PDB file of C-alpha atoms in Angstrom:
ATOM      1  CA  GLU A1360     126.162  97.944 104.659  1.00  0.00           C
ATOM      2  CA  ASP A1361     123.322  97.409 107.113  1.00  0.00           C
ATOM      3  CA  LYS A1362     124.042  98.554 110.640  1.00  0.00           C
ATOM      4  CA  VAL A1363     122.374  99.146 113.976  1.00  0.00           C
ATOM      5  CA  VAL A1364     124.000 101.402 116.559  1.00  0.00           C
ATOM      6  CA  GLN A1365     122.936 101.578 120.175  1.00  0.00           C
ATOM      7  CA  SER A1366     123.823 104.233 122.699  1.00  0.00           C
ATOM      8  CA  PRO A1367     124.977 104.605 125.330  1.00  0.00           C
ATOM      9  CA  LEU A1368     127.107 101.467 125.539  1.00  0.00           C
ATOM     10  CA  SER A1369     126.607 101.337 129.273  1.00  0.00           C
ATOM     11  CA  LEU A1370     124.706 103.210 131.918  1.00  0.00           C
ATOM     12  CA  VAL A1371     124.635 103.197 135.715  1.00  0.00           C
ATOM     13  CA  VAL A1372     121.644 104.716 137.495  1.00  0.00           C
ATOM     14  CA  HIS A1373     119.965 104.576 140.879  1.00  0.00           C
ATOM     15  CA  GLU A1374     116.648 102.984 141.620  1.00  0.00           C
ATOM     16  CA  GLY A1375     113.786 105.294 140.748  1.00  0.00           C
ATOM     17  CA  ASP A1376     115.623 107.048 137.930  1.00  0.00           C
ATOM     18  CA  THR A1377     114.251 107.202 134.379  1.00  0.00           C
ATOM     19  CA  VAL A1378     116.479 106.042 131.528  1.00  0.00           C
ATOM     20  CA  THR A1379     116.334 106.417 127.769  1.00  0.00           C
ATOM     21  CA  LEU A1380     118.127 103.971 125.514  1.00  0.00           C
ATOM     22  CA  ASN A1381     118.753 104.786 121.874  1.00  0.00           C
ATOM     23  CA  CYS A1382     118.871 102.716 118.717  1.00  0.00           C
ATOM     24  CA  SER A1383     119.658 104.143 115.280  1.00  0.00           C
ATOM     25  CA  TYR A1384     119.732 102.091 112.122  1.00  0.00           C
ATOM     26  CA  GLU A1385     120.515 101.925 108.443  1.00  0.00           C
ATOM     27  CA  VAL A1386     118.950  98.773 107.062  1.00  0.00           C
ATOM     28  CA  THR A1387     117.826  97.927 103.552  1.00  0.00           C
ATOM     29  CA  ASN A1388     114.166  96.983 103.227  1.00  0.00           C
ATOM     30  CA  PHE A1389     113.268  97.870 106.799  1.00  0.00           C
ATOM     31  CA  ARG A1390     110.284  95.961 108.126  1.00  0.00           C
ATOM     32  CA  SER A1391     110.377  96.109 111.912  1.00  0.00           C
ATOM     33  CA  LEU A1392     112.469  96.977 114.948  1.00  0.00           C
ATOM     34  CA  LEU A1393     112.622  94.778 118.026  1.00  0.00           C
ATOM     35  CA  TRP A1394     113.811  95.371 121.566  1.00  0.00           C
ATOM     36  CA  TYR A1395     115.098  92.561 123.779  1.00  0.00           C
ATOM     37  CA  LYS A1396     116.245  92.309 127.385  1.00  0.00           C
ATOM     38  CA  GLN A1397     119.134  89.991 128.129  1.00  0.00           C
ATOM     39  CA  GLU A1398     120.142  88.977 131.607  1.00  0.00           C
ATOM     40  CA  LYS A1399     122.602  86.127 132.104  1.00  0.00           C
ATOM     41  CA  LYS A1400     120.788  83.965 129.587  1.00  0.00           C
ATOM     42  CA  ALA A1401     118.954  84.198 126.266  1.00  0.00           C
ATOM     43  CA  PRO A1402     117.410  87.465 125.089  1.00  0.00           C
ATOM     44  CA  THR A1403     113.741  87.871 125.949  1.00  0.00           C
ATOM     45  CA  PHE A1404     111.397  89.797 123.705  1.00  0.00           C
ATOM     46  CA  LEU A1405     110.111  93.200 124.830  1.00  0.00           C
ATOM     47  CA  PHE A1406     108.616  95.084 121.880  1.00  0.00           C
ATOM     48  CA  MET A1407     108.220  95.020 118.143  1.00  0.00           C
ATOM     49  CA  LEU A1408     107.723  98.316 116.333  1.00  0.00           C
ATOM     50  CA  THR A1409     106.666  98.701 112.733  1.00  0.00           C
ATOM     51  CA  SER A1410     104.998 102.108 112.492  1.00  0.00           C
ATOM     52  CA  SER A1411     106.332 105.548 113.260  1.00  0.00           C
ATOM     53  CA  GLY A1412     104.980 107.508 116.169  1.00  0.00           C
ATOM     54  CA  ILE A1413     102.989 104.731 117.814  1.00  0.00           C
ATOM     55  CA  GLU A1414     104.176 104.106 121.351  1.00  0.00           C
ATOM     56  CA  LYS A1415     104.314 100.568 122.634  1.00  0.00           C
ATOM     57  CA  LYS A1416     103.998 100.284 126.405  1.00  0.00           C
ATOM     58  CA  SER A1417     104.403  97.514 128.928  1.00  0.00           C
ATOM     59  CA  GLY A1418     104.367  98.521 132.561  1.00  0.00           C
ATOM     60  CA  ARG A1419     107.271 100.873 133.182  1.00  0.00           C
ATOM     61  CA  LEU A1420     108.771 100.254 129.742  1.00  0.00           C
ATOM     62  CA  SER A1421     107.799 102.063 126.582  1.00  0.00           C
ATOM     63  CA  SER A1422     109.225 102.413 123.116  1.00  0.00           C
ATOM     64  CA  ILE A1423     108.662 104.447 120.005  1.00  0.00           C
ATOM     65  CA  LEU A1424     109.947 104.390 116.451  1.00  0.00           C
ATOM     66  CA  ASP A1425     110.806 107.236 114.083  1.00  0.00           C
ATOM     67  CA  LYS A1426     111.106 105.830 110.557  1.00  0.00           C
ATOM     68  CA  LYS A1427     111.956 109.196 109.063  1.00  0.00           C
ATOM     69  CA  GLU A1428     114.969 109.804 111.300  1.00  0.00           C
ATOM     70  CA  LEU A1429     115.734 106.047 111.519  1.00  0.00           C
ATOM     71  CA  PHE A1430     115.819 105.582 115.252  1.00  0.00           C
ATOM     72  CA  SER A1431     113.971 104.183 118.212  1.00  0.00           C
ATOM     73  CA  ILE A1432     114.079 104.847 121.935  1.00  0.00           C
ATOM     74  CA  LEU A1433     113.336 102.594 124.858  1.00  0.00           C
ATOM     75  CA  ASN A1434     112.282 104.322 128.056  1.00  0.00           C
ATOM     76  CA  ILE A1435     112.284 102.774 131.488  1.00  0.00           C
ATOM     77  CA  THR A1436     110.674 104.782 134.274  1.00  0.00           C
ATOM     78  CA  ALA A1437     111.072 104.242 138.031  1.00  0.00           C
ATOM     79  CA  THR A1438     113.934 101.828 137.436  1.00  0.00           C
ATOM     80  CA  GLN A1439     114.421  98.835 139.716  1.00  0.00           C
ATOM     81  CA  THR A1440     117.441  96.621 140.340  1.00  0.00           C
ATOM     82  CA  GLY A1441     115.676  93.913 138.335  1.00  0.00           C
ATOM     83  CA  ASP A1442     115.966  96.111 135.263  1.00  0.00           C
ATOM     84  CA  SER A1443     119.731  95.568 135.290  1.00  0.00           C
ATOM     85  CA  ALA A1444     120.485  93.810 132.003  1.00  0.00           C
ATOM     86  CA  ILE A1445     121.739  94.287 128.478  1.00  0.00           C
ATOM     87  CA  TYR A1446     119.107  95.788 126.207  1.00  0.00           C
ATOM     88  CA  LEU A1447     119.381  94.764 122.573  1.00  0.00           C
ATOM     89  CA  CYS A1448     117.893  96.431 119.544  1.00  0.00           C
ATOM     90  CA  ALA A1449     117.385  94.459 116.317  1.00  0.00           C
ATOM     91  CA  VAL A1450     116.136  95.627 112.939  1.00  0.00           C
ATOM     92  CA  SER A1451     114.729  93.318 110.307  1.00  0.00           C
ATOM     93  CA  GLY A1452     115.910  93.562 106.741  1.00  0.00           C
ATOM     94  CA  THR A1453     115.578  90.941 104.079  1.00  0.00           C
ATOM     95  CA  TYR A1454     114.904  87.603 105.832  1.00  0.00           C
ATOM     96  CA  LYS A1455     117.082  88.446 108.790  1.00  0.00           C
ATOM     97  CA  TYR A1456     117.659  90.678 111.767  1.00  0.00           C
ATOM     98  CA  ILE A1457     120.629  92.940 112.390  1.00  0.00           C
ATOM     99  CA  PHE A1458     121.490  93.408 116.054  1.00  0.00           C
ATOM    100  CA  GLY A1459     123.176  96.289 117.785  1.00  0.00           C
ATOM    101  CA  THR A1460     125.856  95.572 120.375  1.00  0.00           C
ATOM    102  CA  GLY A1461     123.491  96.468 123.188  1.00  0.00           C
ATOM    103  CA  THR A1462     123.306  98.882 126.101  1.00  0.00           C
ATOM    104  CA  ARG A1463     124.380  97.510 129.462  1.00  0.00           C
ATOM    105  CA  LEU A1464     122.190  98.993 132.186  1.00  0.00           C
ATOM    106  CA  LYS A1465     123.046  98.682 135.855  1.00  0.00           C
ATOM    107  CA  VAL A1466     120.553  99.911 138.439  1.00  0.00           C
ATOM    108  CA  LEU A1467     121.938 100.498 141.915  1.00  0.00           C
ATOM    109  CA  ALA A1468     119.784 100.090 145.021  1.00  0.00           C
TER     110      ALA A1468
ATOM    111  CA  ASP W 346     111.001  80.515 124.949  1.00  0.00           C
ATOM    112  CA  ALA W 347     110.092  76.956 125.989  1.00  0.00           C
ATOM    113  CA  GLY W 348     109.354  76.080 122.389  1.00  0.00           C
ATOM    114  CA  ILE W 349     113.022  76.178 121.388  1.00  0.00           C
ATOM    115  CA  THR W 350     115.620  73.933 122.937  1.00  0.00           C
ATOM    116  CA  GLN W 351     119.319  73.580 122.239  1.00  0.00           C
ATOM    117  CA  SER W 352     121.699  70.731 122.858  1.00  0.00           C
ATOM    118  CA  PRO W 353     124.211  70.423 124.261  1.00  0.00           C
ATOM    119  CA  ARG W 354     124.035  73.382 126.621  1.00  0.00           C
ATOM    120  CA  HIS W 355     127.750  73.301 127.300  1.00  0.00           C
ATOM    121  CA  LYS W 356     130.570  71.723 125.354  1.00  0.00           C
ATOM    122  CA  VAL W 357     134.336  71.719 125.574  1.00  0.00           C
ATOM    123  CA  THR W 358     136.228  70.406 122.592  1.00  0.00           C
ATOM    124  CA  GLU W 359     139.657  70.499 121.049  1.00  0.00           C
ATOM    125  CA  THR W 360     140.899  72.386 118.022  1.00  0.00           C
ATOM    126  CA  GLY W 361     140.362  70.462 114.805  1.00  0.00           C
ATOM    127  CA  THR W 362     137.454  68.332 115.961  1.00  0.00           C
ATOM    128  CA  PRO W 363     134.026  68.507 114.325  1.00  0.00           C
ATOM    129  CA  VAL W 364     131.163  69.799 116.449  1.00  0.00           C
ATOM    130  CA  THR W 365     127.414  69.757 115.840  1.00  0.00           C
ATOM    131  CA  LEU W 366     124.963  71.877 117.790  1.00  0.00           C
ATOM    132  CA  ARG W 367     121.277  71.062 117.640  1.00  0.00           C
ATOM    133  CA  CYS W 368     118.285  73.349 117.774  1.00  0.00           C
ATOM    134  CA  HIS W 369     114.832  71.842 118.164  1.00  0.00           C
ATOM    135  CA  GLN W 370     111.556  73.757 118.045  1.00  0.00           C
ATOM    136  CA  THR W 371     107.964  72.804 118.677  1.00  0.00           C
ATOM    137  CA  GLU W 372     106.342  76.052 117.516  1.00  0.00           C
ATOM    138  CA  ASN W 373     106.308  75.325 113.792  1.00  0.00           C
ATOM    139  CA  HIS W 374     108.462  78.383 113.100  1.00  0.00           C
ATOM    140  CA  ARG W 375     109.213  78.669 109.421  1.00  0.00           C
ATOM    141  CA  TYR W 376     112.334  80.734 109.916  1.00  0.00           C
ATOM    142  CA  MET W 377     115.238  79.668 112.094  1.00  0.00           C
ATOM    143  CA  TYR W 378     118.531  81.348 112.858  1.00  0.00           C
ATOM    144  CA  TRP W 379     121.901  80.602 114.382  1.00  0.00           C
ATOM    145  CA  TYR W 380     123.769  83.440 116.110  1.00  0.00           C
ATOM    146  CA  ARG W 381     126.952  83.706 118.054  1.00  0.00           C
ATOM    147  CA  GLN W 382     127.407  86.211 120.837  1.00  0.00           C
ATOM    148  CA  ASP W 383     130.790  87.561 121.826  1.00  0.00           C
ATOM    149  CA  PRO W 384     131.748  90.478 124.082  1.00  0.00           C
ATOM    150  CA  GLY W 385     131.878  93.718 122.130  1.00  0.00           C
ATOM    151  CA  HIS W 386     130.164  92.226 119.077  1.00  0.00           C
ATOM    152  CA  GLY W 387     126.647  91.578 120.191  1.00  0.00           C
ATOM    153  CA  LEU W 388     124.659  88.932 118.349  1.00  0.00           C
ATOM    154  CA  ARG W 389     125.970  88.071 114.902  1.00  0.00           C
ATOM    155  CA  LEU W 390     124.095  85.947 112.414  1.00  0.00           C
ATOM    156  CA  ILE W 391     125.874  82.787 111.256  1.00  0.00           C
ATOM    157  CA  HIS W 392     123.253  81.113 109.050  1.00  0.00           C
ATOM    158  CA  TYR W 393     119.525  81.141 108.723  1.00  0.00           C
ATOM    159  CA  SER W 394     116.821  78.991 107.207  1.00  0.00           C
ATOM    160  CA  TYR W 395     113.608  80.099 105.560  1.00  0.00           C
ATOM    161  CA  GLY W 396     112.200  76.617 105.121  1.00  0.00           C
ATOM    162  CA  VAL W 397     113.104  72.954 105.017  1.00  0.00           C
ATOM    163  CA  LYS W 398     116.331  72.555 103.048  1.00  0.00           C
ATOM    164  CA  ASP W 399     116.395  76.313 102.381  1.00  0.00           C
ATOM    165  CA  THR W 400     119.322  77.993 104.085  1.00  0.00           C
ATOM    166  CA  ASP W 401     121.516  81.006 103.539  1.00  0.00           C
ATOM    167  CA  LYS W 402     124.626  82.590 104.981  1.00  0.00           C
ATOM    168  CA  GLY W 403     124.760  85.327 107.549  1.00  0.00           C
ATOM    169  CA  GLU W 404     127.555  87.777 108.264  1.00  0.00           C
ATOM    170  CA  VAL W 405     129.945  85.316 109.991  1.00  0.00           C
ATOM    171  CA  SER W 406     129.370  82.040 108.156  1.00  0.00           C
ATOM    172  CA  ASP W 407     132.988  81.039 107.446  1.00  0.00           C
ATOM    173  CA  GLY W 408     133.817  77.730 109.154  1.00  0.00           C
ATOM    174  CA  TYR W 409     130.164  76.868 109.772  1.00  0.00           C
ATOM    175  CA  SER W 410     127.563  74.858 107.902  1.00  0.00           C
ATOM    176  CA  VAL W 411     123.904  74.178 108.636  1.00  0.00           C
ATOM    177  CA  SER W 412     121.239  71.712 107.711  1.00  0.00           C
ATOM    178  CA  ARG W 413     117.498  71.645 108.052  1.00  0.00           C
ATOM    179  CA  SER W 414     115.953  68.374 106.965  1.00  0.00           C
ATOM    180  CA  LYS W 415     112.686  68.965 108.823  1.00  0.00           C
ATOM    181  CA  THR W 416     110.868  71.974 110.235  1.00  0.00           C
ATOM    182  CA  GLU W 417     111.650  71.145 113.859  1.00  0.00           C
ATOM    183  CA  ASP W 418     115.413  70.781 113.661  1.00  0.00           C
ATOM    184  CA  PHE W 419     118.177  73.149 112.625  1.00  0.00           C
ATOM    185  CA  LEU W 420     121.734  71.873 112.992  1.00  0.00           C
ATOM    186  CA  LEU W 421     124.897  73.943 113.117  1.00  0.00           C
ATOM    187  CA  THR W 422     128.170  72.185 112.316  1.00  0.00           C
ATOM    188  CA  LEU W 423     131.701  73.367 112.871  1.00  0.00           C
ATOM    189  CA  GLU W 424     133.647  71.177 110.475  1.00  0.00           C
ATOM    190  CA  SER W 425     136.977  71.699 112.223  1.00  0.00           C
ATOM    191  CA  ALA W 426     136.664  73.750 115.379  1.00  0.00           C
ATOM    192  CA  THR W 427     139.081  76.596 116.050  1.00  0.00           C
ATOM    193  CA  SER W 428     139.698  78.639 119.192  1.00  0.00           C
ATOM    194  CA  SER W 429     138.102  81.671 117.496  1.00  0.00           C
ATOM    195  CA  GLN W 430     134.818  79.759 117.513  1.00  0.00           C
ATOM    196  CA  THR W 431     134.712  79.742 121.297  1.00  0.00           C
ATOM    197  CA  SER W 432     131.469  81.581 121.934  1.00  0.00           C
ATOM    198  CA  VAL W 433     127.893  81.368 123.109  1.00  0.00           C
ATOM    199  CA  TYR W 434     125.624  80.128 120.334  1.00  0.00           C
ATOM    200  CA  PHE W 435     121.942  80.991 120.221  1.00  0.00           C
ATOM    201  CA  CYS W 436     119.306  79.484 118.035  1.00  0.00           C
ATOM    202  CA  ALA W 437     116.208  81.541 117.296  1.00  0.00           C
ATOM    203  CA  GLY W 438     112.957  80.848 115.570  1.00  0.00           C
ATOM    204  CA  GLY W 439     110.065  82.835 114.306  1.00  0.00           C
ATOM    205  CA  GLY W 440     109.714  85.183 111.452  1.00  0.00           C
ATOM    206  CA  TRP W 441     111.146  88.263 109.958  1.00  0.00           C
ATOM    207  CA  GLY W 442     109.365  91.350 108.987  1.00  0.00           C
ATOM    208  CA  THR W 443     106.177  91.642 110.952  1.00  0.00           C
ATOM    209  CA  ASP W 444     106.756  88.554 113.041  1.00  0.00           C
ATOM    210  CA  THR W 445     109.049  88.369 116.032  1.00  0.00           C
ATOM    211  CA  GLN W 446     111.922  86.096 116.918  1.00  0.00           C
ATOM    212  CA  TYR W 447     112.304  83.897 120.008  1.00  0.00           C
ATOM    213  CA  PHE W 448     115.552  82.525 121.340  1.00  0.00           C
ATOM    214  CA  GLY W 449     116.666  79.193 122.663  1.00  0.00           C
ATOM    215  CA  PRO W 450     118.640  79.014 125.926  1.00  0.00           C
ATOM    216  CA  GLY W 451     122.064  79.034 124.256  1.00  0.00           C
ATOM    217  CA  THR W 452     125.054  76.711 124.031  1.00  0.00           C
ATOM    218  CA  ARG W 453     128.380  77.679 125.523  1.00  0.00           C
ATOM    219  CA  LEU W 454     131.137  76.216 123.362  1.00  0.00           C
ATOM    220  CA  THR W 455     134.780  76.258 124.377  1.00  0.00           C
ATOM    221  CA  VAL W 456     137.426  75.212 121.865  1.00  0.00           C
ATOM    222  CA  LEU W 457     140.793  74.485 123.479  1.00  0.00           C
TER     223      LEU W 457
END
């Protein structure tokens, strides 16, 4: 059965800290892995990863994929209160995406 | 994503009544998806469509049906709503594989 597991489930940090969010997967016919940020509304797209070892970067956020070990990490450096959200990982299999349950990040001022 | 809208945005209904949620897109996405999101479960796929009149079931399809008569619209129907279908429903469009997926704003459905 396809599955995506995210860890930790929740995390509380202080502004300025660096955090690493994890996503491991077992999905048939893997094609890509996506990261989303969800505040009190719809998920918004952050990154799509298809190749191992190639870091995607956007400002203070970066992500990398390891297709051999079947996992991805999302790093956030110099965290800000605006980074507080649920971070979702999704992996595409045949025609569809499997989502993890998310990591809830809270950044304290 | 402004290209995907959902209606209604909020709905309260009673057990046993039929409910239809509408997803409309202006981005010419071939693939469209309906998810529900519940605490502790994340986003779970209900049904998806890979073209006009081409649909398939997701992991939680029982009690739901869908229709896609044209590219722009993807309808989700609860034939006889139950309290267990109280949830937030998201429509998404885009692709799978090497394409990404964009979400509509969501519909909060409460079944009393």
